[in-house]
Coordinates of C-alpha atoms in Angstrom, one line a residue:
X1 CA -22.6 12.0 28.1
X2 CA -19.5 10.3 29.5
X3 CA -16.5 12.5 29.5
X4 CA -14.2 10.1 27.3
X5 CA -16.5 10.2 24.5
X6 CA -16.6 14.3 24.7
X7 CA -12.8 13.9 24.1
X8 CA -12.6 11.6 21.6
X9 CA -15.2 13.4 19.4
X10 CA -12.7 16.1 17.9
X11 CA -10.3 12.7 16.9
X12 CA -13.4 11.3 15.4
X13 CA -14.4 14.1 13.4
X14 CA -10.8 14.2 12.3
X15 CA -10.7 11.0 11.1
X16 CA -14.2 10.5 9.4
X17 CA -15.6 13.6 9.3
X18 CA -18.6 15.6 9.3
X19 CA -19.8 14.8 6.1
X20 CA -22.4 12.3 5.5
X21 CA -21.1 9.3 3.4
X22 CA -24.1 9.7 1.3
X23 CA -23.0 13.2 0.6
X24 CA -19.1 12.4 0.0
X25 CA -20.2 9.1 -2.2
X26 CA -22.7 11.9 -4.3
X27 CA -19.6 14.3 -4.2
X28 CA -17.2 11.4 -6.0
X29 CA -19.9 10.0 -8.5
X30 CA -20.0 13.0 -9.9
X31 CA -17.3 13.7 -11.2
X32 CA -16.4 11.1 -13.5
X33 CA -12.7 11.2 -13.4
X34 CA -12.4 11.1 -10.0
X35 CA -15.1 8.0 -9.5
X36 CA -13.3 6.2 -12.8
X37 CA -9.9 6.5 -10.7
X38 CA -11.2 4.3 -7.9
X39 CA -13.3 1.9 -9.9
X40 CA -10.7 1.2 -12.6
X41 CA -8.6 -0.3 -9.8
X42 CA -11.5 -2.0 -8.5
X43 CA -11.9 -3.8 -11.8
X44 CA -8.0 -4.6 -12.2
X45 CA -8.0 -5.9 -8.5
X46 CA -10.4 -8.5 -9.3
X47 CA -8.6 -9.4 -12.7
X48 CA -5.5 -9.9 -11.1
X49 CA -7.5 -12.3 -8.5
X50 CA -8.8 -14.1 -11.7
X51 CA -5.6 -14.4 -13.3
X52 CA -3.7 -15.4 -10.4
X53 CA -6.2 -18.4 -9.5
X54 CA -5.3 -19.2 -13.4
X55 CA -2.0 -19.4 -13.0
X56 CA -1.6 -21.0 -9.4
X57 CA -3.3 -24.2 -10.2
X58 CA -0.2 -26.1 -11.2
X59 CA 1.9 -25.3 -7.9
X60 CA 2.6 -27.8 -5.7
X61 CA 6.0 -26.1 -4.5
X62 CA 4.6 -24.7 -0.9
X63 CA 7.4 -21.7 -1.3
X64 CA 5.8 -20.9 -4.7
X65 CA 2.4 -21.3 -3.1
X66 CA 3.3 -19.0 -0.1
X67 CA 4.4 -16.3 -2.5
X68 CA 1.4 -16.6 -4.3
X69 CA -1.0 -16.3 -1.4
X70 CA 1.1 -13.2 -0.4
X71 CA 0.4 -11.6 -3.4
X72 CA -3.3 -12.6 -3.8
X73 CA -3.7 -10.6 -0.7
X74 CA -2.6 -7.6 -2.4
X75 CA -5.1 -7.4 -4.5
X76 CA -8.0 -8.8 -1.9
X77 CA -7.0 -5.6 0.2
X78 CA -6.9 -3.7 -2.8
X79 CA -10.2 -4.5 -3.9
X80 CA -11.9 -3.8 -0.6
X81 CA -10.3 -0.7 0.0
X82 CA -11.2 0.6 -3.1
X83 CA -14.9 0.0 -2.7
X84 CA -14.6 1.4 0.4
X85 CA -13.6 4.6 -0.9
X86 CA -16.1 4.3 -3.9
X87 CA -19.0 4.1 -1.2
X88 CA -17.4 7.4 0.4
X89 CA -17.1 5.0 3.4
X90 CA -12.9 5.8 3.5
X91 CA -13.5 9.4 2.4
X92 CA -13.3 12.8 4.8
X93 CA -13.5 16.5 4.2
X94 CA -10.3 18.0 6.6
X95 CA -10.3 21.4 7.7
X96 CA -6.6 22.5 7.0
X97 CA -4.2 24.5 9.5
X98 CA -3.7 28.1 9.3
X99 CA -0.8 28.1 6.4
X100 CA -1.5 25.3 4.5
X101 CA -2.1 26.4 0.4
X102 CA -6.0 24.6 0.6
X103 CA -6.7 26.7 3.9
X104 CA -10.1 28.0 4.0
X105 CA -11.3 26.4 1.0
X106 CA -14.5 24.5 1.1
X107 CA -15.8 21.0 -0.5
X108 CA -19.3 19.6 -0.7
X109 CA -20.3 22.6 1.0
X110 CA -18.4 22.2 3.8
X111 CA -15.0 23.6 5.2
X112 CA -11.7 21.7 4.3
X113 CA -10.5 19.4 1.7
X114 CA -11.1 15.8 0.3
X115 CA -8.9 13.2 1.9
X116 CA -8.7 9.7 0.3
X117 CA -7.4 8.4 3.9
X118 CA -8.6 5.0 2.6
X119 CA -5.7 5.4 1.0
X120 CA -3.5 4.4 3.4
X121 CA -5.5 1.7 4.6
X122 CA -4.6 0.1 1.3
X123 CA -1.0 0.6 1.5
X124 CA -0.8 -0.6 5.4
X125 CA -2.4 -3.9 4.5
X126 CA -0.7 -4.1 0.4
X127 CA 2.2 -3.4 0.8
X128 CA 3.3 -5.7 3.8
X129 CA 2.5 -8.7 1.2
X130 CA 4.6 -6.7 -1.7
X131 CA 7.7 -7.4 0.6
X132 CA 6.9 -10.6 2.1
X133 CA 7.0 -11.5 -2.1
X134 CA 10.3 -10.1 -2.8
X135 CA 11.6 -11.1 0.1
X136 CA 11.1 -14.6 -0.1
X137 CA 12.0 -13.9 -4.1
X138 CA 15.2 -12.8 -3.0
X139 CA 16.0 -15.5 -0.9
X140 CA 15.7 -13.4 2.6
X141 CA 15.3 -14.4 6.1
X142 CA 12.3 -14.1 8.0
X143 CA 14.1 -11.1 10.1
X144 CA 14.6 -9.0 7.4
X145 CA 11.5 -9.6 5.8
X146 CA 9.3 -8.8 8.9
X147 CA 11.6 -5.7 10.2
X148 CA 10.7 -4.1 6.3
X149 CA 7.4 -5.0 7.0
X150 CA 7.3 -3.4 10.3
X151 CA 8.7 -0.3 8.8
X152 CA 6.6 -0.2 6.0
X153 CA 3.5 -0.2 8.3
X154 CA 5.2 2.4 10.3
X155 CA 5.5 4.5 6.9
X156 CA 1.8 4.4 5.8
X157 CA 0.4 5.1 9.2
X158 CA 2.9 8.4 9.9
X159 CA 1.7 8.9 6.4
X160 CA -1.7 8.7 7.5
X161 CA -1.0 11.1 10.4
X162 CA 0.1 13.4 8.0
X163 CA -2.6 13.6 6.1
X164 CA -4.9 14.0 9.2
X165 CA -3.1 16.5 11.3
X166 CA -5.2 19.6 11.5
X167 CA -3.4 21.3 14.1
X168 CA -0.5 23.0 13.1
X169 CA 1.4 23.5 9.7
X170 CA 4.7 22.1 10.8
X171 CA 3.5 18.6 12.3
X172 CA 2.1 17.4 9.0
X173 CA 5.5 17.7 7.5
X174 CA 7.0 16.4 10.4
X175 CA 4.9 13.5 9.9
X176 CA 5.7 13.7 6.3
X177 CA 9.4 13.2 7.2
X178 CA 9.3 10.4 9.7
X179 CA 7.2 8.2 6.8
X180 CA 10.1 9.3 4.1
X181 CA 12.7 8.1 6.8
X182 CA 11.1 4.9 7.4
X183 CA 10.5 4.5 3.3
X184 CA 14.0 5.4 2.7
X185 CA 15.5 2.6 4.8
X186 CA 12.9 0.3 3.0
X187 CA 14.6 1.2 -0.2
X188 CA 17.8 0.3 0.8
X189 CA 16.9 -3.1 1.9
X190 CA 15.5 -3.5 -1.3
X191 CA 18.4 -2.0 -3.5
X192 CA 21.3 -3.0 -1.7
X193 CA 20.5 -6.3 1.1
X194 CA 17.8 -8.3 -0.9
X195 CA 19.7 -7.2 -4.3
X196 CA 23.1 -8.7 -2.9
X197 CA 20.8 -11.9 -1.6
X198 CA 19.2 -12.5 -4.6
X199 CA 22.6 -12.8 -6.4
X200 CA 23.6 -15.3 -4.6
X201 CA 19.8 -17.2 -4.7
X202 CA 20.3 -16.9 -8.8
X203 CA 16.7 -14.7 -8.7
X204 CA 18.8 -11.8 -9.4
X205 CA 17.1 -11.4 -13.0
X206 CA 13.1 -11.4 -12.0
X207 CA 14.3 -9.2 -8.4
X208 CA 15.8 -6.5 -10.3
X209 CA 13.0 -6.0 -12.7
X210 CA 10.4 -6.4 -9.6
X211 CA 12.6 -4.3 -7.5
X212 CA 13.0 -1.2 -9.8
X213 CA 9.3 -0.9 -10.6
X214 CA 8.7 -1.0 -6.7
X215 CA 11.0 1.6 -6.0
X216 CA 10.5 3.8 -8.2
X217 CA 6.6 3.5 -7.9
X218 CA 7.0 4.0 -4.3
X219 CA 9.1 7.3 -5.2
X220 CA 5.9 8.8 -6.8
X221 CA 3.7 8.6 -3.8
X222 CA 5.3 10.9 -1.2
X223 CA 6.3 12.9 -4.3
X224 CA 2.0 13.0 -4.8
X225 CA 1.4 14.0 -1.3
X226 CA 3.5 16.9 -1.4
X227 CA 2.3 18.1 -5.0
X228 CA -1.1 17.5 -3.8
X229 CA -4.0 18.5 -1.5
X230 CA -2.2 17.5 1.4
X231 CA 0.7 19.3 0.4
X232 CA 1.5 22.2 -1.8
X233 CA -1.9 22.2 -3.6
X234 CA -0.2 22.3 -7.4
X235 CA -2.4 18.8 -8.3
X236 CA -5.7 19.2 -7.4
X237 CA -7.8 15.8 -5.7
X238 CA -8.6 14.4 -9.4
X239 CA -5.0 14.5 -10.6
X240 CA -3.6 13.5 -7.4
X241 CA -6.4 10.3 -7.4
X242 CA -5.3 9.1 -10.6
X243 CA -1.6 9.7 -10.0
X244 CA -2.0 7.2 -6.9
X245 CA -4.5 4.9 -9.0
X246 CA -1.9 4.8 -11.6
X247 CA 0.9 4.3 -9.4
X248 CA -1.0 1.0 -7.6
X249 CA -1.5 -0.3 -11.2
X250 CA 2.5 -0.7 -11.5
X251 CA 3.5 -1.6 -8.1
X252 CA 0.8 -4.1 -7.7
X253 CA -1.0 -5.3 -10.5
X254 CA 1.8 -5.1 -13.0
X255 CA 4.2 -6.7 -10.0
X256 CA 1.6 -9.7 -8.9
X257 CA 1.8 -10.7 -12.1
X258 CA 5.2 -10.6 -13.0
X259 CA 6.0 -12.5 -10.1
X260 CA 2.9 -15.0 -11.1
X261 CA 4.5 -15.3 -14.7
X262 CA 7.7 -16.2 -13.2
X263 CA 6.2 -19.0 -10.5
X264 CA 4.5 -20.8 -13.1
X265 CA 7.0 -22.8 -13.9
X266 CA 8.1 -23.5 -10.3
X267 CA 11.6 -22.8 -11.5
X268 CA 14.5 -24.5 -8.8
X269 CA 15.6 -20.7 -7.5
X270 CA 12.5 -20.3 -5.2
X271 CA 11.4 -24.2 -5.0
X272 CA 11.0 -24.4 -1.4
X273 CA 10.8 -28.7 -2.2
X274 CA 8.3 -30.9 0.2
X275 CA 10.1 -30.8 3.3
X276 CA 9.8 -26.6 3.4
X277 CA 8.1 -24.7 6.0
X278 CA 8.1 -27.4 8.3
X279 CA 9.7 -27.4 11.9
X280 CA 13.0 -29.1 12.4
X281 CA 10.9 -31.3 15.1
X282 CA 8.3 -32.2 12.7
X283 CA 11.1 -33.5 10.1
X284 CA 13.0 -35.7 13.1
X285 CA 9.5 -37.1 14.0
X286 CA 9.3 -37.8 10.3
X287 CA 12.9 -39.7 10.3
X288 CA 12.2 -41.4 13.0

């Protein structure tokens, strides 16, 4: 066997495992409150798909439109990713570092605890399109929009790498702090630069409703993590799931339409008008 792949084995194992997806998919099925937590959002994803087709047949404004594609994609991610950790496909059982509460304990038979790291795969490809909405609700320029995106990506996978360090104690909360740094400048685009931009834009109604159930959605999941298996161990993986489940239900079903409710009516704030998105050259070329 090639040396490379004897080294990456331990990251492998780290990252999906020992267990068999047939056993972790067995594991998850049953117990019914833990398989209705990730097939309840399954169902609402594809509602919200439904719903949004609905209600973006009207558009013709290609702002509106653009926002609407971004949040469709929400809930396209959102649906994949939660079959994926329905079919146990997204699903590991992590041995935990000496110190850690869930140390030594054993699920499915095997050493470690259940980590929904399919998780984060949802919120590294969701929540990019969450801001990309509110940003182009607020009236923002493509900087800030794609430096909170950055950052936000940079959050989920430090979160990620805190939920899969097994090595020592310490570096899964230093992980855990470099993803609440990066959320916590996230926040403050969102309370204090797009809030200040969206007065000015007029959207200032619609962004402080969106922006208040993001934030303080977003507040519940690093709060999850450390009540949780990954953290302190006081919720165990059932209470934890549906705390996250729940949590998604607000931040991106309950915001994809809010924002689709308010687009309907293409209403002058975000109206983009024909000549938007194109390139200053195509418009001349136009002129001409």
């Amino acid at each position: 066997m090639h040396p490379s792949t004897l080294s990456a084995r331990p990251v492998l194992d780290a990252v999906v495992g020992t267990a068999s997806q047939r056993t972790l998919f067995e594991y998850v099925h049953d117990d019914a409150l833990l398989s209705l937590s990730f097939v309840l959002n399954i169902a609402l994803a594809g509602l919200t798909i439904l719903a949004i087709v609905v209600l973006a047949r009207g558009l013709t404004d290609p702002r509106a439109r653009l926002i609407t594609v971004s949040v469709l994609l929400i809930s396209v991610v959102s649906i994949s990713s939660y079959t994926g950790l329905t079919s146990g496909l997204t699903l590991s059982i992590v041995e935990m570092p000496p110190g850690h509460p869930a140390a030594g304990r054993t699920t499915a038979g095997e050493a470690g605890v259940l980590i929904m790291w399919g998780r984060y795969l949802t919120w590294t490809f969701s929540t990019p399109f969450i801001l990309i909405a509110l940003g182009l609700i607020a009236g923002s320029d493509w900087t800030k929009i794609l430096t909170s995106v950055a950052l936000t990506i940079a959050m989920c996978l430090t979160g990620l790498a805190a939920a899969l360090t097994t090595s020592a104690l310490f570096l899964r909360w230093w992980w855990y702090a470099l993803s609440s740094t990066f959320f916590l400048v996230i926040v403050y685009i969102l309370l204090v630069e797009w809030s200040a931009e969206a007065d000015l834009t007029g959207t200032a109604d619609i962004f402080d409703t969106l922006k208040l159930l993001t934030v303080v959605g977003w507040f519940g999941y690093p709060v999850l993590w450390a009540l949780g298996v990954e953290g302190f161990v006081v919720l165990d993986v059932v209470v934890t799931s549906w705390g996250y489940s729940a949590l998604d239900v607000i931040t991106k079903y309950v915001v994809t339409m809010l924002i689709m409710l308010y687009l309907a009516d293409e209403p002058s704030e975000i109206a983009g008008g024909p000549e938007w998105g194109r390139s200053t050259r195509a418009i001349v070329a136009t002129d001409d």
